[in-house]
Coordinates of C-alpha atoms and ligand atoms in Angstrom, one line a residue:
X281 CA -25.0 -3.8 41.8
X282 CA -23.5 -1.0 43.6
X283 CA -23.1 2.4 42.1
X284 CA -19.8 2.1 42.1
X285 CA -19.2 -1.5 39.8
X286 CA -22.0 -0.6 37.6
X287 CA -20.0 2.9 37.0
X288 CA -17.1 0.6 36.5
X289 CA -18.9 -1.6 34.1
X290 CA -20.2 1.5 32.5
X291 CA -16.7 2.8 31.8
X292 CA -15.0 -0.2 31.0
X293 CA -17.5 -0.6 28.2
X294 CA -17.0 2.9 26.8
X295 CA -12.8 2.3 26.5
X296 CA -14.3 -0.5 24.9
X297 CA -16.1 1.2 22.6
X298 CA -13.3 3.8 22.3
X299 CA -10.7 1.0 21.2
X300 CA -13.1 -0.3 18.4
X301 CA -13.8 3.2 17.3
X302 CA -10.0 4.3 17.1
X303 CA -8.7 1.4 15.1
X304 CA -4.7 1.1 15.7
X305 CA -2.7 2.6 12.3
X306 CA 0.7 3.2 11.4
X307 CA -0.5 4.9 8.7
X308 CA 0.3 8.9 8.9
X309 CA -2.8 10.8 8.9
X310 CA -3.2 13.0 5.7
X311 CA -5.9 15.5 4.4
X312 CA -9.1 13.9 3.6
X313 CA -8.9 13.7 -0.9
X314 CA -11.6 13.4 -3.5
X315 CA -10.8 9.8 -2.7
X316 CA -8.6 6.8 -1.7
X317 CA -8.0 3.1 -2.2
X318 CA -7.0 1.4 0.8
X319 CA -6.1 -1.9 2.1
X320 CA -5.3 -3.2 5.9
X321 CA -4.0 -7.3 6.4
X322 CA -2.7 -8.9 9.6
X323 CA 0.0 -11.2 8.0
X324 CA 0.9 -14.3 10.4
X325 CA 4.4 -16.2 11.4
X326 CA 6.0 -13.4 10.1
X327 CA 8.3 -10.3 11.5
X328 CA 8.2 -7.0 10.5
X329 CA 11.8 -6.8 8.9
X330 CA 10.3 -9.9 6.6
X331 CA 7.6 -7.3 5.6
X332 CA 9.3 -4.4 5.1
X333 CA 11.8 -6.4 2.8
X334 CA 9.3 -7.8 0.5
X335 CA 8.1 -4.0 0.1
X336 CA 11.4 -2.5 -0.9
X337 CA 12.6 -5.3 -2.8
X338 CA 11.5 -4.1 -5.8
X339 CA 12.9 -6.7 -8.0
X340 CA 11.2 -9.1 -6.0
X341 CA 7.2 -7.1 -6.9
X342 CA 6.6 -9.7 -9.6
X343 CA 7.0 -13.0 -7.2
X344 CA 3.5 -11.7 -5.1
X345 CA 1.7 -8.8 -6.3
X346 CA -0.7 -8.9 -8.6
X347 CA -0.9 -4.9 -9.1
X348 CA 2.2 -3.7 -9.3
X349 CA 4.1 -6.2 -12.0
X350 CA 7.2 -4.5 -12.3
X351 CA 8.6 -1.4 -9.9
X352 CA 12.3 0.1 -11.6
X353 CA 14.1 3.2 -9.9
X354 CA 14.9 5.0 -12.5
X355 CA 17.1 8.3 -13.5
X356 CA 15.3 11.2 -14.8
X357 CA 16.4 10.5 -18.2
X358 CA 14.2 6.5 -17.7
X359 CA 17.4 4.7 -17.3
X360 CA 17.2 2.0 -14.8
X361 CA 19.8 2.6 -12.1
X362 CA 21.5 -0.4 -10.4
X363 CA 20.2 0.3 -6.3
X364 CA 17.2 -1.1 -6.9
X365 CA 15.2 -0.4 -3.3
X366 CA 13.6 3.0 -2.1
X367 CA 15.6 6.4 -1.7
X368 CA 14.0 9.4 -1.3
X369 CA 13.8 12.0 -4.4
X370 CA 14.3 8.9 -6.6
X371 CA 11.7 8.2 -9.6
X372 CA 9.9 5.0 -9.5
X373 CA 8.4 3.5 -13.0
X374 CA 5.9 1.5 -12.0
X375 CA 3.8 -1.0 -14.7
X376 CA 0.3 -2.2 -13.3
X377 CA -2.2 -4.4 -13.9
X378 CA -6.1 -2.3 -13.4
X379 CA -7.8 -4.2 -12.7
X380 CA -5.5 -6.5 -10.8
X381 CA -4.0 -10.3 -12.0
X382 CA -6.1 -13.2 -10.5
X383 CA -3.8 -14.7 -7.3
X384 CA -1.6 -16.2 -7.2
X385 CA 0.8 -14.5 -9.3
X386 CA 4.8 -15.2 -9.9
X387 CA 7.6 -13.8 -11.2
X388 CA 6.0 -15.6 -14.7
X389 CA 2.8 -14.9 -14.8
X390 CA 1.7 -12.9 -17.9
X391 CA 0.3 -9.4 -17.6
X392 CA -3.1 -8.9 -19.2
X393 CA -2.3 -6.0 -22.3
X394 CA -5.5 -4.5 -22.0
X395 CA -5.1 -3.9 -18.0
X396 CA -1.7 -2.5 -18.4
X397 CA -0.4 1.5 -17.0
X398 CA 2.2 2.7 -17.1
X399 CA 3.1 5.3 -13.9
X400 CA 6.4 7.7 -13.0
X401 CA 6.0 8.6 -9.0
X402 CA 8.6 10.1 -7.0
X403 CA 9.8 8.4 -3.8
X404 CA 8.8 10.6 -0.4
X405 CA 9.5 9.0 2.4
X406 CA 11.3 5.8 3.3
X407 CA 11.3 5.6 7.1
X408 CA 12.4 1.9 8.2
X409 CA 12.4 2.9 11.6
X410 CA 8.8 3.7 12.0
X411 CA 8.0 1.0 9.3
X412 CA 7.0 4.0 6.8
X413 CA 7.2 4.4 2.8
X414 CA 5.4 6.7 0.5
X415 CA 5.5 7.5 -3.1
X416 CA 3.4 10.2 -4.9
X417 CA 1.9 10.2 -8.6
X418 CA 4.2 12.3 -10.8
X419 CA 3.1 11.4 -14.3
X420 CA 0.2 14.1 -15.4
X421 CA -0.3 17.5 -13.4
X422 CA -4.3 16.6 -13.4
X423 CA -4.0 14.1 -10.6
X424 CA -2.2 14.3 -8.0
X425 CA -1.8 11.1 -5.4
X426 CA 0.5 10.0 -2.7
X427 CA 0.8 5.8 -1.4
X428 CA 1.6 5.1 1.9
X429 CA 2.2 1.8 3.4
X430 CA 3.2 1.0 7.0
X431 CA 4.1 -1.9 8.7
X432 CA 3.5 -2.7 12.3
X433 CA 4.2 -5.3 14.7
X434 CA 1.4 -6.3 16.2
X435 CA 2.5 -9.7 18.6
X436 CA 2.7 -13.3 19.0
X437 CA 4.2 -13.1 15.3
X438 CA 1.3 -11.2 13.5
X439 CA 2.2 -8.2 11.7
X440 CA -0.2 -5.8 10.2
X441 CA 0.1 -4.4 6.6
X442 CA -1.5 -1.4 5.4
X443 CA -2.1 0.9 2.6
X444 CA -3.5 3.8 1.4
X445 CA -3.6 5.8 -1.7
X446 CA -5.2 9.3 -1.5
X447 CA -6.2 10.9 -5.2
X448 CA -6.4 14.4 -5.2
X449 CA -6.7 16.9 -8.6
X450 CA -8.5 17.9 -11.9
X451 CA -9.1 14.3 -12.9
X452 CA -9.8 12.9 -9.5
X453 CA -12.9 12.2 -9.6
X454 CA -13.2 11.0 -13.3
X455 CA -10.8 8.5 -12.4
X456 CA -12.7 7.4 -9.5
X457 CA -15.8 6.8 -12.1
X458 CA -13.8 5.0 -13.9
X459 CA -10.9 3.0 -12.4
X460 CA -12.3 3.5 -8.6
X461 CA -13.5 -0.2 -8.1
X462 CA -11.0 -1.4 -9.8
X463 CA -8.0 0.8 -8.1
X464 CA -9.7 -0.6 -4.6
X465 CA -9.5 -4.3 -5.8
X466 CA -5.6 -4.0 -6.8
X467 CA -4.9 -3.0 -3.2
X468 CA -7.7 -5.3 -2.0
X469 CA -5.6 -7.9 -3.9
X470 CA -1.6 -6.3 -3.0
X471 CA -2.4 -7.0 0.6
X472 CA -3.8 -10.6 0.1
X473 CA -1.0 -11.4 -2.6
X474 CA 2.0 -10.4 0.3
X475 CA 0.1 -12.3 2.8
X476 CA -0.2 -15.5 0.8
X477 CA 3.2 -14.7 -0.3
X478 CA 4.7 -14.5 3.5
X479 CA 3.0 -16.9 5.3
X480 CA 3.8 -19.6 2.4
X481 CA 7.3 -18.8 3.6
X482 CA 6.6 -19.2 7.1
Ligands
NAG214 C1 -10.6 7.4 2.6 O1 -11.9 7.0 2.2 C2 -12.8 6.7 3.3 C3 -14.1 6.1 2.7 O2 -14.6 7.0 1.7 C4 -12.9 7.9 4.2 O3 -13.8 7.5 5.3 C5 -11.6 8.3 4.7 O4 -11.7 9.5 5.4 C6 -10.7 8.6 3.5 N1 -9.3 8.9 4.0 C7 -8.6 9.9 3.4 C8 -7.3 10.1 4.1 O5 -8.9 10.5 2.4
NAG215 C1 11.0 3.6 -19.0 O1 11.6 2.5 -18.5 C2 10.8 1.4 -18.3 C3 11.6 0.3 -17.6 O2 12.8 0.0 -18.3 C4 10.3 0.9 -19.7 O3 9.5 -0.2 -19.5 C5 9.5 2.0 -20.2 O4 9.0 1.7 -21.5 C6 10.3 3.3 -20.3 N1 9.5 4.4 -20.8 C7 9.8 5.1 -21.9 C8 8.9 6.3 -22.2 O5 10.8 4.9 -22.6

């Protein structure tokens, strides 16, 4: 081999190995927190709009995901207001299942009383054209925590979901002794619940 194709070969493998090492997000980069529960799926035969509906249909959370059983915007005062998708500034009353339901779930399936919280977050960010939303914990002052998920389209009909919930705060790590597994398995589980959920639809 010349100098020249093995330098090739030689580079060629480090992009490689540069590709692998940055995996491709559309999640926003945040500060590092005590920790986070995360969750990445490539969803098939689907679009992104298909995606990003089943996300801010919140009426819809109870047909696929066995974490969050019931997401209501609500007014300050808890009253349930009749837009019921994402806006920014708006509180979110979310009930969950921790750890999550067994799949598949639907609109019927019963929660499990001793897995059931309660949550108030506040919606941050709902940015449909970069396939962005974010809400952030705003129940107890002791933890504080932020959920993105992003959309992306990733080709030939595959879109790729992700994730991620960073837990900052007094409590933080408490809760991660505690409910950490089990936090990780509910996202684990949100991201396989949409999938099964989308590509039965396909
Ligand atoms: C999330 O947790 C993983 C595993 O501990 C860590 O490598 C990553 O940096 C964390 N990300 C954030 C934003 O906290
Ligand atoms: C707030 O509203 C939700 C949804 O209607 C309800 O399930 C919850 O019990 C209410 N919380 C309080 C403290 O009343």
């Amino acid at each position: 081999m010349s100098n020249y194709s093995s330098m090739r070969v030689i580079s060629i493998f480090a992009l490689h190995v540069l590709v692998v090492l940055c995996e491709y997000t559309n999640l926003p980069e945040v500060p590092q927190g005590v920790f986070n529960a995360s969750t990445r799926v490539e969803i098939h035969s689907t679009t992104t709009a298909a995606v990003w509906n089943a996300l801010t249909n919140f009426p819809g959370y109870a047909d696929w995901n066995p974490f969050v059983r019931a997401a209501i915007v609500v007014s300050p005062l808890n009253l349930t207001l009749p837009e019921q998708y994402p806006v920014e500034g708006k509180r979110l009353f979310l009930r969950t299942q921790i750890p999550p339901l067994p799949l598949p779930v639907n609109k019927d399936t019963p929660d499990n009383l001793l897995n059931t919280q309660f949550a108030y977050e506040r919606i941050t960010h709902v940015q449909p054209d970069l396939g962005r939303l974010a809400w952030e914990y705003a129940t107890d002052t002791l933890i504080q925590a932020e959920r993105w998920q992003a959309v992306s389209d990733l080709g030939n009909g595959v879109v790729l979901y992700e994730s991620r919930e960073v837990f900052n705060g007094l409590l933080a790590s408490v809760l991660q002794k505690t409910l950490g597994e089990s936090l990780q398995k509910g996202f684990d589980d949100q991201g396989r619940g949409l999938k099964l959920f989308l590509e039965r639809g396909a």
